[in-house]
Short mmCIF file of C-alpha atoms in Angstrom, two decimals:
data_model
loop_
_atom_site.label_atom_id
_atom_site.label_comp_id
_atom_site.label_asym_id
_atom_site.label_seq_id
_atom_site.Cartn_x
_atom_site.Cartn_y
_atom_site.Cartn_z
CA UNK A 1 -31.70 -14.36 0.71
CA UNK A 2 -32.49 -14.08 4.37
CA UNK A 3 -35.14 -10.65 3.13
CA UNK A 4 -36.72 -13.22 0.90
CA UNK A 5 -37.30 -16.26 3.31
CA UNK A 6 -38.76 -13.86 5.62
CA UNK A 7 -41.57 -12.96 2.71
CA UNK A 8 -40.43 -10.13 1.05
CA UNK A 9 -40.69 -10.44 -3.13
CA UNK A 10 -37.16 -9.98 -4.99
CA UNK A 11 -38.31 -6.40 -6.39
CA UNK A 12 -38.92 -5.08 -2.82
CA UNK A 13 -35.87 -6.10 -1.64
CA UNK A 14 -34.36 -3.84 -4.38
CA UNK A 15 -36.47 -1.00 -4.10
CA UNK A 16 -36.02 -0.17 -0.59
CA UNK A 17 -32.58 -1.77 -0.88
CA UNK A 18 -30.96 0.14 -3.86
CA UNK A 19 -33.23 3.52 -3.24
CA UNK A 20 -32.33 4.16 0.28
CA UNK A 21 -28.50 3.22 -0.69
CA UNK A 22 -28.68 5.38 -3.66
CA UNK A 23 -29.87 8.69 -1.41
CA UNK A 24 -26.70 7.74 0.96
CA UNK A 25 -24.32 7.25 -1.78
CA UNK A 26 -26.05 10.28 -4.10
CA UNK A 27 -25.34 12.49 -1.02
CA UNK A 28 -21.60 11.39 0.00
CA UNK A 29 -20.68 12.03 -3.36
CA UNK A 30 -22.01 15.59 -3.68
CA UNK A 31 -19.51 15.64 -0.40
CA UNK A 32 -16.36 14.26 -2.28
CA UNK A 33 -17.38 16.46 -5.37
CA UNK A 34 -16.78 19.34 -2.96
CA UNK A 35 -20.49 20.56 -2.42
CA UNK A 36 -23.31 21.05 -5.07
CA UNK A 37 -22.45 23.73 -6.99
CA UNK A 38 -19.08 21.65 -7.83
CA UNK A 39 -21.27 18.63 -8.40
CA UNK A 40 -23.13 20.52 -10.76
CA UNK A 41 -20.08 21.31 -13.00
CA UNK A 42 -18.61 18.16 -12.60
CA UNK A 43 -21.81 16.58 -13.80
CA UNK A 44 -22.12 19.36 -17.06
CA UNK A 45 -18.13 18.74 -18.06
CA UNK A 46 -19.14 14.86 -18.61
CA UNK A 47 -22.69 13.69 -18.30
CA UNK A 48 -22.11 10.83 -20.82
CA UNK A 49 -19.12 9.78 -18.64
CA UNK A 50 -21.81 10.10 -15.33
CA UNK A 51 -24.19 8.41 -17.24
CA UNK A 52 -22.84 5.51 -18.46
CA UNK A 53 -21.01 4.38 -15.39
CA UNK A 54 -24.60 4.61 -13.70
CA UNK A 55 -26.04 2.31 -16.15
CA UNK A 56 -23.14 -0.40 -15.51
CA UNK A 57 -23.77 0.18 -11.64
CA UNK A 58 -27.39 -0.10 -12.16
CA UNK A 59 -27.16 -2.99 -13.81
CA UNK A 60 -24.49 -4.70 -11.60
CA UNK A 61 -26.59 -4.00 -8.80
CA UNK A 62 -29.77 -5.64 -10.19
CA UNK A 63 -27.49 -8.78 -11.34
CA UNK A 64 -26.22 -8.65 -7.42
CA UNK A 65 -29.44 -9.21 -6.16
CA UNK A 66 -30.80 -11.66 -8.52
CA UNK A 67 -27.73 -14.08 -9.14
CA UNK A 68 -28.07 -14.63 -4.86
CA UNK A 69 -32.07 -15.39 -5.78
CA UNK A 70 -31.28 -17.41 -8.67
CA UNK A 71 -28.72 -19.62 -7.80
CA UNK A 72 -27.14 -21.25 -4.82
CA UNK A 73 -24.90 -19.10 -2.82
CA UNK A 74 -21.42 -21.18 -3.75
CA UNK A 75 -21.98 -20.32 -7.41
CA UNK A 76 -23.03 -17.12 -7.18
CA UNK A 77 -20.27 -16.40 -5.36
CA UNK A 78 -18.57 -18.55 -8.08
CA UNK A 79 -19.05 -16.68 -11.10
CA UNK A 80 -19.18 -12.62 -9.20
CA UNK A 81 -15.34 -13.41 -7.74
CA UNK A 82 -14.14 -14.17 -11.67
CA UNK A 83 -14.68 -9.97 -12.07
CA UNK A 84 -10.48 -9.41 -11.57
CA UNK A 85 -10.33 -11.38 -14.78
CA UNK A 86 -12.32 -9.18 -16.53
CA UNK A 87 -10.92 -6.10 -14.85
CA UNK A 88 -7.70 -7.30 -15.84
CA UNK A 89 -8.58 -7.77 -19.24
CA UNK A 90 -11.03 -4.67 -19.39
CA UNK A 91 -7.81 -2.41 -17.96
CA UNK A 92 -5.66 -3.82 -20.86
CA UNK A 93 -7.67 -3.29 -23.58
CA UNK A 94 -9.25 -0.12 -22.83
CA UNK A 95 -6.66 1.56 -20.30
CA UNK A 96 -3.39 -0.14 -21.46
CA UNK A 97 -2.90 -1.03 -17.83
CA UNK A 98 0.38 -3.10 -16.90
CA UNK A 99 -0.17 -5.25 -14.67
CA UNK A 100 2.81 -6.33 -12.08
CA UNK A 101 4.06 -9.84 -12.27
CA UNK A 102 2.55 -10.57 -8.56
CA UNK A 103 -0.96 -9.04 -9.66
CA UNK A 104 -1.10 -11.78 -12.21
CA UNK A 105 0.29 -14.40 -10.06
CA UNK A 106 -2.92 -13.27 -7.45
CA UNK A 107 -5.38 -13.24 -10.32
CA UNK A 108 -4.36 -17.00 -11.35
CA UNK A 109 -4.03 -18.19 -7.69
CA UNK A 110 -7.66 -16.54 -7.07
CA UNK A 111 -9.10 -17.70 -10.25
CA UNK A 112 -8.47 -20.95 -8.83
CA UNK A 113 -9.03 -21.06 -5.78
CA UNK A 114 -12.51 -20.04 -6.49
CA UNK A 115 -13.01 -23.62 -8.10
CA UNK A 116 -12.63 -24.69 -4.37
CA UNK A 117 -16.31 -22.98 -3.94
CA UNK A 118 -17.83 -24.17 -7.19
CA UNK A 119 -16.91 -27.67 -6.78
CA UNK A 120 -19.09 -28.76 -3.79
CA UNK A 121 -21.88 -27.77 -5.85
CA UNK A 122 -20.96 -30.28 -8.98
CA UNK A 123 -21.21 -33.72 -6.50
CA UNK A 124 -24.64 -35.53 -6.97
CA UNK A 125 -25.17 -35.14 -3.14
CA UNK A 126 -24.69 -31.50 -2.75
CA UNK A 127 -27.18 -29.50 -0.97
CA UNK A 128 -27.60 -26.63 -3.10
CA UNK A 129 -28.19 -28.70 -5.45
CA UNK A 130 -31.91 -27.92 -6.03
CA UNK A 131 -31.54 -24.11 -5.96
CA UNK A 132 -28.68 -24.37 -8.71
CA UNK A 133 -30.08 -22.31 -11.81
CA UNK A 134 -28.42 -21.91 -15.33
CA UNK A 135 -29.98 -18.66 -15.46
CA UNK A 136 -28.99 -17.66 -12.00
CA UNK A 137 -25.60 -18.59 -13.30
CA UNK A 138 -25.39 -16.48 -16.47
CA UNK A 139 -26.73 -13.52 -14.35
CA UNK A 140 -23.75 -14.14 -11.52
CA UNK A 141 -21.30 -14.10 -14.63
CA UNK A 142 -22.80 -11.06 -16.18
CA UNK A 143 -23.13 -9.19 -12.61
CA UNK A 144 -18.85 -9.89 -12.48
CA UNK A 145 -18.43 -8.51 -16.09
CA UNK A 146 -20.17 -5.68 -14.96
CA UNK A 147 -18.54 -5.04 -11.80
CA UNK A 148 -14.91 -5.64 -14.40
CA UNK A 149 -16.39 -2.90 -16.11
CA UNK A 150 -17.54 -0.32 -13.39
CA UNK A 151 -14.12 0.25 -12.17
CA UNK A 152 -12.48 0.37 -15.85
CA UNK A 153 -15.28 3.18 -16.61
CA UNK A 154 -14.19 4.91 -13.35
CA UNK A 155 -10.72 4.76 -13.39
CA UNK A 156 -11.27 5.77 -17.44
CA UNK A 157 -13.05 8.63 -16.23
CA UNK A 158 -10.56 9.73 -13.42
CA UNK A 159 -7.79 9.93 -15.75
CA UNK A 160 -9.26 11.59 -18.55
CA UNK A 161 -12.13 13.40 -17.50
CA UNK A 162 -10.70 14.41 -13.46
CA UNK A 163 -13.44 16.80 -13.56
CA UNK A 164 -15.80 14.94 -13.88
CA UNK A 165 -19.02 14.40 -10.49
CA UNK A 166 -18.10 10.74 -11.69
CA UNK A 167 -18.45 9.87 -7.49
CA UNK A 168 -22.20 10.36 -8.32
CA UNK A 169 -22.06 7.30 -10.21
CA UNK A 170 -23.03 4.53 -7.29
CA UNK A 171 -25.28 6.85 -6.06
CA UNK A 172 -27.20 7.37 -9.61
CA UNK A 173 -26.86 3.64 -10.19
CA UNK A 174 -28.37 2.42 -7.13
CA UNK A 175 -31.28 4.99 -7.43
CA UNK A 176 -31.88 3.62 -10.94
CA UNK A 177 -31.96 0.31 -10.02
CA UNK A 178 -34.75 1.21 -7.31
CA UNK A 179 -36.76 2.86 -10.02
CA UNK A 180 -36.71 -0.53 -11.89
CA UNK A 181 -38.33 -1.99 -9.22
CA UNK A 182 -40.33 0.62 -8.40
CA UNK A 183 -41.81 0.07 -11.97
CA UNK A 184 -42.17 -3.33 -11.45
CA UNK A 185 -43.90 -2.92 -8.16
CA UNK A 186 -46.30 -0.05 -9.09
CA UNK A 187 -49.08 -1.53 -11.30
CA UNK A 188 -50.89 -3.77 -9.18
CA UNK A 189 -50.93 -0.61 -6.48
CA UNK A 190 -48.60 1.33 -3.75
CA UNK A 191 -49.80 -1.13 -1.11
CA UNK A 192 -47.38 -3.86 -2.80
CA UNK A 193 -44.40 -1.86 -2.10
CA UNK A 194 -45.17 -2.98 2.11
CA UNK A 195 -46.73 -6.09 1.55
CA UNK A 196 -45.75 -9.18 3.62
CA UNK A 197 -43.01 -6.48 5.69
CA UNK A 198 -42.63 -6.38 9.02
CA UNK A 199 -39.84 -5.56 11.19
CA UNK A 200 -37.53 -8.14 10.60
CA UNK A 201 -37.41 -7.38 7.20
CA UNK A 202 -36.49 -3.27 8.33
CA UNK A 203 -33.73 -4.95 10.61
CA UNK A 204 -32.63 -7.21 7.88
CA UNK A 205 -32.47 -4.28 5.05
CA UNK A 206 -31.33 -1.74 6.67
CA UNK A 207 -28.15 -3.31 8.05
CA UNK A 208 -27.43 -4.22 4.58
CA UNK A 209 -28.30 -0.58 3.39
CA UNK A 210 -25.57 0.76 6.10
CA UNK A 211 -23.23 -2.35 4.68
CA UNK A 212 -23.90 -1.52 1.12
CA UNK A 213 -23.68 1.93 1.30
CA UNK A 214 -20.17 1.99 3.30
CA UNK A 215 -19.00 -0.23 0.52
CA UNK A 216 -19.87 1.74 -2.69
CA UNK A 217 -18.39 5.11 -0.40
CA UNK A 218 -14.80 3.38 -0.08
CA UNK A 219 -15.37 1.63 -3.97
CA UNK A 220 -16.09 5.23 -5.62
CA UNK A 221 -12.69 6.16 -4.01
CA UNK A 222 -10.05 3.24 -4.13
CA UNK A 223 -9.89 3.53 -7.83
CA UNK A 224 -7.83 6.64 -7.82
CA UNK A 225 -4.89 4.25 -5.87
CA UNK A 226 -5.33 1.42 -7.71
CA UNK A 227 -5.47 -0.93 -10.72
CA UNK A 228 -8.69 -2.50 -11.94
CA UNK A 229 -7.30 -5.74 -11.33
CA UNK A 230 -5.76 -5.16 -8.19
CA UNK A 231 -9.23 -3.55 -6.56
CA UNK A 232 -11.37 -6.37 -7.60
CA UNK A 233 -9.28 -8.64 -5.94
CA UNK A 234 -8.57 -6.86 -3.25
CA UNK A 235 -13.21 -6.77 -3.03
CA UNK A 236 -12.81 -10.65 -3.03
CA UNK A 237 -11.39 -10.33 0.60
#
């Protein structure tokens, strides 16, 4: 949001955003893969694992960035922090995950304590009430779901495919998600892809590349230790 007030269009936020996280993450896990030849086996023993988790990241990440466009703030943050629901119910359908009697207690306690954030935004007098967007909304819901299902595809992979390069994941993600910008930026020339920048916006980005990127390093690793349910809540911190 801050990118965008200082001029900067939505799809250049996420090209230079999600490319220059994806080379960071790309590289650190050709590091935890143990080097590229092993990456290069690990991606051959399951590419359709590889693949599809970088499709839900991809997607996650372009719903990340939008939702915060779309919407106010309070609701994006809203509908994103329901995701241990739906890694709860993703790990019990898919993994047969049990979950322990004071995960579920956290869940419910979280689920509602995040109607303390979504119902500022419901008064008539409400600030954010003229950036509130239905369609922001449905894209902060779908951006949780696919977060839910990001770490059930992981934690799938890591305990039936353990050698698979599924670390690459983030890193493949992110860089498809630049490329969809990229796309969208290209036709009207390259000189759209620095249009309106200026140094703020490098200051601005790149702090949240270095934030981003540290994030998706510790997120590609947690979900050896723990539960679906029990890392997305944990992310709500």
């Amino acid at each position: 949001r801050w990118a965008s007030s200082l001029g900067a269009t939505p799809w250049q936020i996420l090209f230079w955003k999600q490319s220059c996280t994806g080379i960071i993450n790309t590289a650190t896990g050709i590091h935890l893969a143990g080097g590229l030849r092993a990456t290069c086996r690990g991606v051959a023993a399951a590419p359709a694992h590889l693949l599809f988790a970088s499709l839900i990241q991809m997607a996650s990440q372009l719903g990340f960035n939008f939702a915060f466009i779309e919407t106010s703030t309070a609701r994006a943050m809203l509908f994103i922090s329901l995701n241990p629901l739906w890694a709860g119910l993703f790990g019990r359908c898919f993994l047969r995950e049990v979950l322990p009697y004071r995960t579920i207690i956290a869940l419910v306690v979280g689920a509602l304590s995040s109607l303390v954030v979504f119902v500022p935004s419901l008064l008539p007098s409400s600030p954010d009430e003229d950036s509130v967007s239905i369609r922001g909304d449905i894209i902060a819901l779908l951006t949780g779901i696919s977060l839910a299902a990001w770490i059930t595809m992981m934690r799938y992979t890591l305990g039936r495919r353990p050698d698979a390069a599924i670390d690459l994941a983030a890193g493949l993600g992110n860089l498809l998600a630049g490329l969809c910008a990229l796309g969208m930026l290209l036709p009207p020339g390259y000189e759209s892809l620095t249009a309106n920048l200026d140094l703020s916006f490098v200051i601005v980005t790149g702090v949240d590349i270095l934030c981003t990127a540290g994030f998706f390093v510790g997120f590609v690793v947690v979900p050896r230790y723990l539960l679906g349910a029990e890392l997305a809540l944990i992310l709500l911190l």
